[in-house]
Coordinates of C-alpha atoms in Angstrom, one line a residue:
M115 CA 0.0 0.0 0.0
Y116 CA 2.7 2.5 0.9
V117 CA 4.7 1.8 -2.2
I118 CA 1.6 2.4 -4.3
I119 CA 0.8 5.7 -2.6
I120 CA 4.5 6.8 -2.9
F121 CA 4.7 5.9 -6.6
L122 CA 1.4 7.8 -7.4
M123 CA 3.3 10.9 -6.5
M124 CA 5.9 10.3 -9.2
N125 CA 5.6 10.7 -13.0
D126 CA 6.0 7.7 -15.4
T127 CA 9.6 8.5 -16.3
Q128 CA 10.6 8.5 -12.6
I129 CA 8.8 5.2 -12.0
Q130 CA 10.5 3.6 -15.0
F131 CA 13.9 4.9 -13.9
L132 CA 13.5 3.6 -10.4
E133 CA 12.4 0.2 -11.7
L134 CA 15.6 0.0 -13.7
L135 CA 17.7 1.2 -10.8
R136 CA 16.3 -1.5 -8.5
S137 CA 17.0 -4.1 -11.2
A138 CA 20.6 -2.9 -11.4
L139 CA 21.0 -3.0 -7.6
W140 CA 19.6 -6.5 -7.0
G141 CA 20.0 -8.3 -10.3
T142 CA 16.2 -8.7 -10.8
T143 CA 14.2 -8.6 -14.0
P144 CA 12.4 -5.2 -14.5
D145 CA 8.7 -5.1 -15.0
A146 CA 8.4 -5.0 -18.8
G147 CA 4.8 -3.7 -18.5
L148 CA 6.1 -0.3 -17.3
F149 CA 8.0 0.3 -20.5
G150 CA 5.4 0.2 -23.3
N151 CA 5.6 3.9 -24.0
A152 CA 8.8 4.8 -22.2
D153 CA 10.5 8.2 -22.7
W154 CA 14.0 6.8 -23.0
S155 CA 15.6 10.2 -23.5
G156 CA 14.0 11.3 -20.2
I157 CA 15.2 8.1 -18.5
Y158 CA 18.7 8.6 -19.8
R159 CA 18.7 12.3 -18.7
M160 CA 17.6 11.3 -15.2
A161 CA 20.2 8.6 -15.1
C162 CA 22.9 11.1 -16.0
E163 CA 21.7 13.6 -13.4
Q164 CA 21.9 10.9 -10.8
T165 CA 25.3 9.6 -12.1
V166 CA 24.0 6.1 -12.4
A167 CA 23.7 5.7 -16.2
A168 CA 26.4 3.0 -16.4
L169 CA 24.6 1.0 -13.7
L170 CA 21.4 0.7 -15.8
V171 CA 23.1 -1.1 -18.7
D172 CA 22.6 -4.5 -17.0
A173 CA 19.0 -3.7 -16.2
I174 CA 18.2 -2.7 -19.7
A175 CA 19.7 -5.9 -21.0
R176 CA 17.1 -7.8 -19.0
L177 CA 14.2 -6.1 -20.8
P178 CA 12.4 -8.0 -23.7
H179 CA 13.7 -6.9 -27.1
G180 CA 10.5 -4.9 -27.9
M181 CA 10.9 -2.8 -24.8
M182 CA 14.5 -1.8 -25.4
P183 CA 15.5 1.8 -25.8
P184 CA 16.1 3.1 -29.3
L185 CA 19.6 2.2 -30.6
G186 CA 20.9 5.8 -30.2
V187 CA 20.0 5.9 -26.5
K188 CA 21.1 2.4 -25.9
M189 CA 24.5 3.2 -27.3
R190 CA 24.8 6.2 -25.0
F191 CA 24.2 3.9 -22.0
I192 CA 26.8 1.4 -23.3
A193 CA 29.3 4.1 -23.9
D194 CA 28.9 5.4 -20.3
A195 CA 29.4 1.9 -19.0
T196 CA 32.5 1.4 -21.0
M197 CA 34.1 4.7 -19.9
T198 CA 33.1 4.1 -16.3
G199 CA 34.6 0.7 -16.3
R200 CA 37.9 2.0 -17.7
R201 CA 38.0 4.8 -15.1
N202 CA 37.2 2.4 -12.2
R203 CA 40.1 0.2 -13.2
A204 CA 42.5 3.1 -13.2
V205 CA 41.3 4.4 -9.8
G206 CA 41.5 0.9 -8.3
E207 CA 45.1 0.4 -9.5
D208 CA 46.2 3.8 -8.0
M209 CA 44.4 2.9 -4.7
K210 CA 46.4 -0.4 -4.5
R211 CA 49.6 1.5 -5.2
V212 CA 49.0 4.1 -2.5
W213 CA 47.9 1.5 0.0
R214 CA 51.1 -0.5 -0.5
L215 CA 53.2 2.7 -0.2
L216 CA 51.7 3.7 3.1
E217 CA 51.5 0.3 4.7
D218 CA 55.1 -0.6 3.7
N219 CA 56.2 2.5 5.6
G220 CA 54.2 1.7 8.7
I221 CA 51.2 4.0 8.2
K222 CA 47.8 2.5 8.7
V223 CA 45.1 3.7 6.3
A224 CA 41.4 3.1 5.9
F225 CA 39.6 3.9 2.6
F226 CA 35.9 4.9 2.5
K227 CA 33.1 5.8 0.1
G228 CA 34.0 5.5 -3.7
Q229 CA 35.5 2.2 -4.6
I230 CA 34.7 0.7 -1.2
A231 CA 31.0 1.3 -1.8
A232 CA 31.3 0.1 -5.4
A233 CA 32.6 -3.3 -4.3
R234 CA 29.1 -4.1 -3.0
Y235 CA 27.4 -3.6 -6.4
P236 CA 26.6 -6.6 -8.6
H237 CA 28.9 -5.0 -11.2
P238 CA 31.4 -2.7 -9.2
E239 CA 32.9 -1.5 -12.5
H240 CA 29.6 0.3 -13.4
R241 CA 29.4 2.5 -10.3
T242 CA 30.5 6.0 -11.2
P243 CA 33.8 6.7 -9.5
G244 CA 34.9 10.0 -7.9
D245 CA 37.9 10.9 -5.9
V246 CA 39.5 8.5 -3.3
D247 CA 38.8 9.3 0.3
F248 CA 41.0 7.9 3.1
I249 CA 42.1 8.5 6.6
A250 CA 45.5 7.6 8.0
D251 CA 46.8 7.3 11.6
C252 CA 49.5 9.7 10.5
P253 CA 48.0 12.0 7.9
A254 CA 51.1 14.3 7.5
G255 CA 53.3 11.3 7.0
A256 CA 51.0 9.8 4.4
E257 CA 50.9 13.0 2.5
M258 CA 54.7 13.4 2.5
L259 CA 55.1 9.8 1.2
M260 CA 52.6 10.4 -1.6
M261 CA 54.3 13.6 -2.6
A262 CA 57.7 11.9 -2.7
E263 CA 56.2 9.2 -4.9
G264 CA 55.2 11.8 -7.5
G265 CA 52.0 13.1 -6.1
K266 CA 51.0 16.7 -6.9
E267 CA 49.5 18.9 -4.1
G268 CA 46.0 20.2 -4.7
G269 CA 43.9 22.3 -2.5
V270 CA 43.8 22.2 1.3
V271 CA 40.6 22.7 3.2
P272 CA 40.1 22.2 7.0
K273 CA 38.9 18.6 6.7
H274 CA 41.3 17.2 4.1
A275 CA 44.4 17.6 1.9
E276 CA 44.1 16.9 -1.9
I277 CA 46.9 15.0 -3.7
M278 CA 46.9 14.0 -7.4
M279 CA 48.4 10.6 -8.1
D280 CA 48.6 10.2 -11.9
D281 CA 45.1 11.6 -12.8
V282 CA 43.3 10.3 -9.7
L283 CA 42.5 12.7 -6.9
F284 CA 43.1 11.5 -3.3
E285 CA 41.7 13.2 -0.3
S286 CA 43.6 12.6 2.9
H287 CA 41.1 13.4 5.7
R288 CA 42.1 14.9 9.0
M289 CA 38.5 14.0 10.0
A290 CA 36.7 11.1 8.5
L291 CA 33.4 12.8 9.1
D292 CA 32.2 16.4 8.6
M293 CA 29.6 17.0 11.3
A294 CA 28.3 20.4 12.4
F295 CA 27.4 19.5 16.0
P296 CA 30.8 19.4 17.9
P297 CA 29.9 16.6 20.4
S298 CA 28.9 14.3 17.4
M299 CA 32.2 15.0 15.7
S300 CA 34.1 14.2 18.9
Y301 CA 32.2 11.0 19.4
F302 CA 33.0 9.8 15.9
N303 CA 36.7 10.8 16.1
R304 CA 37.0 8.6 19.2
L305 CA 35.5 5.7 17.2
I306 CA 38.1 6.2 14.5
A307 CA 40.9 6.3 17.0
R308 CA 39.7 3.0 18.5
M309 CA 39.5 1.5 15.0
F310 CA 43.2 2.1 14.3
A311 CA 44.0 0.6 17.7
E312 CA 41.9 -2.4 17.1
N313 CA 40.6 -3.7 13.8
R314 CA 39.8 -2.2 10.4
G315 CA 37.5 -3.7 7.9
S316 CA 38.4 -4.8 4.4
E317 CA 36.9 -4.8 0.9
S318 CA 38.0 -6.3 -2.4
V319 CA 39.0 -3.6 -5.0
E320 CA 40.4 -4.8 -8.3
G321 CA 41.2 -8.2 -6.8
C322 CA 42.9 -6.8 -3.7
A323 CA 41.6 -6.7 -0.1
L324 CA 42.0 -3.0 0.8
P325 CA 41.5 -1.7 4.4
C326 CA 38.3 0.3 5.1
L327 CA 36.0 1.2 8.0
P328 CA 34.5 -1.8 9.8
P329 CA 30.8 -2.3 9.0
L330 CA 29.4 -0.7 12.2
L331 CA 31.5 2.4 11.8
E332 CA 30.8 2.6 8.0
L333 CA 27.0 2.5 8.6
C334 CA 27.4 5.5 11.0
H335 CA 29.7 7.3 8.6
C336 CA 27.5 6.7 5.5
T337 CA 24.4 7.9 7.4
A338 CA 26.1 11.1 8.7
H339 CA 27.7 11.8 5.3
I340 CA 24.4 11.6 3.5
N341 CA 22.9 13.9 6.1
H342 CA 25.7 16.4 5.7
H343 CA 25.1 16.8 1.9
F344 CA 21.4 16.5 2.3
L345 CA 21.3 19.5 4.6
E346 CA 23.9 21.6 2.7
V347 CA 23.3 21.2 -1.0
G348 CA 21.3 18.0 -1.6
I349 CA 21.9 14.3 -2.1
G350 CA 21.5 12.0 -5.1
L351 CA 20.3 8.4 -5.6
R352 CA 23.9 7.1 -6.1
Q353 CA 24.7 7.8 -2.4
L354 CA 21.3 6.4 -1.3
A355 CA 22.0 3.3 -3.3
D356 CA 25.4 3.0 -1.6
F357 CA 23.6 3.0 1.8
A358 CA 21.1 0.3 0.7
L359 CA 23.8 -2.0 -0.6
L360 CA 25.9 -1.5 2.5
L361 CA 22.9 -2.6 4.6
A362 CA 22.3 -5.6 2.3
R363 CA 25.9 -6.8 2.4
K364 CA 26.9 -6.0 6.0
H365 CA 23.7 -6.1 8.2
D366 CA 24.6 -9.5 9.6
C367 CA 28.0 -8.2 10.7
V368 CA 26.5 -5.5 13.0
N369 CA 25.1 -5.7 16.5
P370 CA 21.9 -3.7 16.4
E371 CA 22.1 -2.5 20.0
E372 CA 25.7 -1.4 19.6
L373 CA 24.8 0.4 16.3
K374 CA 21.9 2.1 18.1
I375 CA 24.3 3.3 20.8
H376 CA 26.7 4.8 18.3
L377 CA 23.9 6.4 16.2
R378 CA 22.7 8.1 19.3
G379 CA 26.2 9.2 20.0
I380 CA 26.4 11.1 16.7
H381 CA 22.7 12.0 16.9
M382 CA 21.7 10.2 13.7
L383 CA 19.3 7.5 14.9
R384 CA 16.2 9.1 13.4
F385 CA 17.9 9.8 10.1
F386 CA 19.2 6.2 9.9
R387 CA 15.7 4.8 10.3
A388 CA 14.5 7.1 7.6
L389 CA 17.2 5.8 5.2
E390 CA 16.2 2.3 6.1
A391 CA 12.6 3.1 5.1
L392 CA 13.7 4.7 1.9
S393 CA 15.9 1.8 1.0
V394 CA 13.0 -0.6 1.4
D395 CA 10.1 1.5 -0.1
Y396 CA 12.0 3.0 -3.1
L397 CA 15.2 1.0 -3.7
G398 CA 13.9 -2.5 -3.1
L399 CA 16.1 -3.5 -0.1
P400 CA 14.8 -6.8 1.3
K401 CA 13.3 -6.3 4.8
E402 CA 15.5 -9.2 6.0
A403 CA 18.5 -6.8 5.6
L404 CA 17.2 -4.2 8.1
V405 CA 19.2 -3.7 11.2
M406 CA 16.3 -2.2 13.2
P407 CA 12.6 -1.7 12.6
F408 CA 11.2 1.6 11.2
S409 CA 7.9 3.3 11.7
D410 CA 5.3 5.1 9.6
S411 CA 6.8 8.3 10.8
D412 CA 10.2 7.1 9.4
R413 CA 8.5 6.4 6.1
T414 CA 7.2 10.0 6.0
N415 CA 10.7 11.3 6.7
A416 CA 12.0 9.0 3.9
R417 CA 9.6 10.6 1.5
L418 CA 11.2 14.0 2.2
I419 CA 14.7 12.7 1.5
M420 CA 13.6 10.8 -1.6
F421 CA 11.8 13.6 -3.3
S422 CA 14.7 16.0 -2.6
A423 CA 17.0 13.4 -4.3
V424 CA 14.8 12.8 -7.3
K425 CA 14.3 16.5 -7.9
G426 CA 17.9 17.6 -7.3
G427 CA 20.0 14.9 -8.8
N428 CA 23.6 14.3 -7.8
F429 CA 24.4 16.7 -4.9
G430 CA 21.4 18.8 -5.7
R431 CA 23.0 20.1 -8.9
Y432 CA 19.7 20.0 -10.9
D433 CA 17.2 21.5 -8.4
G434 CA 17.4 24.9 -10.0
K435 CA 18.8 26.6 -6.9
D436 CA 21.8 29.0 -7.1
K437 CA 24.8 27.5 -5.3
S438 CA 27.4 29.6 -7.1
N439 CA 29.0 31.2 -4.0
G440 CA 29.3 30.8 -0.3
Y441 CA 26.6 33.3 0.5
R442 CA 24.0 31.4 -1.7
R443 CA 25.1 28.1 -0.1
L444 CA 24.6 29.6 3.4
L445 CA 21.1 30.7 2.6
L446 CA 20.3 27.3 1.2
S447 CA 21.8 25.6 4.3
I448 CA 19.6 27.8 6.5
G449 CA 16.5 26.9 4.4
N450 CA 17.3 23.2 4.5
A451 CA 17.9 23.3 8.2
L452 CA 14.4 24.8 8.8
R453 CA 12.7 22.5 6.2
F454 CA 14.3 19.2 7.4
F455 CA 14.8 20.1 11.1
R456 CA 12.9 17.1 12.4
L457 CA 15.1 14.6 10.6
S458 CA 18.3 15.5 12.6
P459 CA 17.6 18.5 14.9
L460 CA 21.0 19.1 16.4
E461 CA 22.8 18.8 13.0
A462 CA 20.3 21.0 11.3
L463 CA 20.7 23.6 14.1
F464 CA 24.5 23.8 13.7
R465 CA 24.9 23.2 10.0
P466 CA 24.4 26.8 8.8
T467 CA 27.0 27.9 11.4
M468 CA 29.5 25.4 10.0
T469 CA 28.8 26.4 6.4
L470 CA 29.5 30.0 7.4
R471 CA 32.7 29.0 9.2
V472 CA 34.0 27.0 6.2
W473 CA 33.2 29.9 3.8
V474 CA 35.1 32.4 6.0
Q475 CA 38.1 30.0 6.3
V476 CA 38.3 29.5 2.5
H477 CA 38.1 33.2 1.8
L478 CA 40.8 33.9 4.4
A479 CA 43.0 31.3 2.8
T480 CA 42.4 32.7 -0.6
F481 CA 43.2 36.2 0.6
S482 CA 46.4 35.1 2.2
E483 CA 47.6 33.4 -1.0
Q484 CA 46.8 36.5 -3.1
K485 CA 48.6 38.7 -0.6
G486 CA 51.6 36.4 -0.6
A487 CA 51.8 36.5 -4.3

C-alpha cells in the first residue's frame, strides 16, 4: 500500500527509472509492462543527473527486445558503462599503489566511500567513481610519502588535503566525518581512534583486499555523510543506493544494539531509520536486511529525502537553486535546516554555522595566497 501511494506521487519516467535502478542493484528482472511507451531520452537524462547511467546497462539488458530503448539511446548507455569501467580500473590500481606505499612505511590507512562502496554492487565497474577518500593514523606522513612518490599537491581545506596521483584525486582526511554538532564529531573521532588501535574492515577492490572502515563504523559514517550533503546542497540516488547495498551486504556483521548506541552518540538514529525506510520502499532493499525496525513516521521522513534526491539529482545540482557562491550556499543551508529540522535537529541547528565558518576559512586562505603572491 505504501509503495503504491508513494509511486502515485511520481511521473511515469521517474517510476520507470526507479524500476531499472532496482533491477541494477539487486539483479532482478524489471517489470516490462512499465516500458510500453517509455520516454527513453528522459530516463537517460535522469540517469545522468543521478550519475547512475552505467549501472542501468545491466537492467536494460534484461528487458524484452521490444521494450529496449532506441539504438541511439542504448549506445549512450553502453558508452557510459565502457568509460566508467575504464575509469574504475585506473582508480582501483592507484588505490592499491597508495595502500602498499603507506602500509610498507608503517602508516595505517582506511579507505571509505567511492571504490569501497562500489565493491558491493553486482557490477562494481559500473558505479560512477569519484575521488579517493582515506584517513590515516598519521596524515602528515601519508601525504609526504605520496608527494615523494610523484603526487602533486592540490587544494587544502580544513577537513582534508588533496593530492593528485597520476590523474586520480586522493583526499587525505584529517577528520573522516564532517559533522556540524561538535559533540557528534568528537564521538565519531573517538570511534576512528579505536578502529586504528583495534581492527579495520576490508573490501576487495580490483582483486585486492583493501582496508576500510569496519561495518558498524561505516554505517554510522554513511548515514552522517548523506545527512551532511542533504542539509547543505542536496543528495543524489547514487549515495542512497550505496547505503542500501551497505545494509544488504553487511547487516549480519553488525550488533543492532551497539549500532543504536553509536547512532545516538552522533545524533543520527532518526535519520538512519528514515534511510532504512527509503531503502525498502523505493530502492527494493529486502526487509530481512534491516538492522532495526522503522515506523510510519520514518516512512514520512524517507519521502522527504527521496523527493529531494529525485528533484535535485547528484548533490542537488539540478534542483534549480543557485549555489554559485558561499553566500548562496549559506542561505540554502539555513533553508534546508528549517525545512528538514525534524530529521536531525542538532545537526540542522548547527549546519548553517558550520557552512559560514568554512566559507570564512576558504576566503581567508584565498586572501592570504593572493597577498603572498
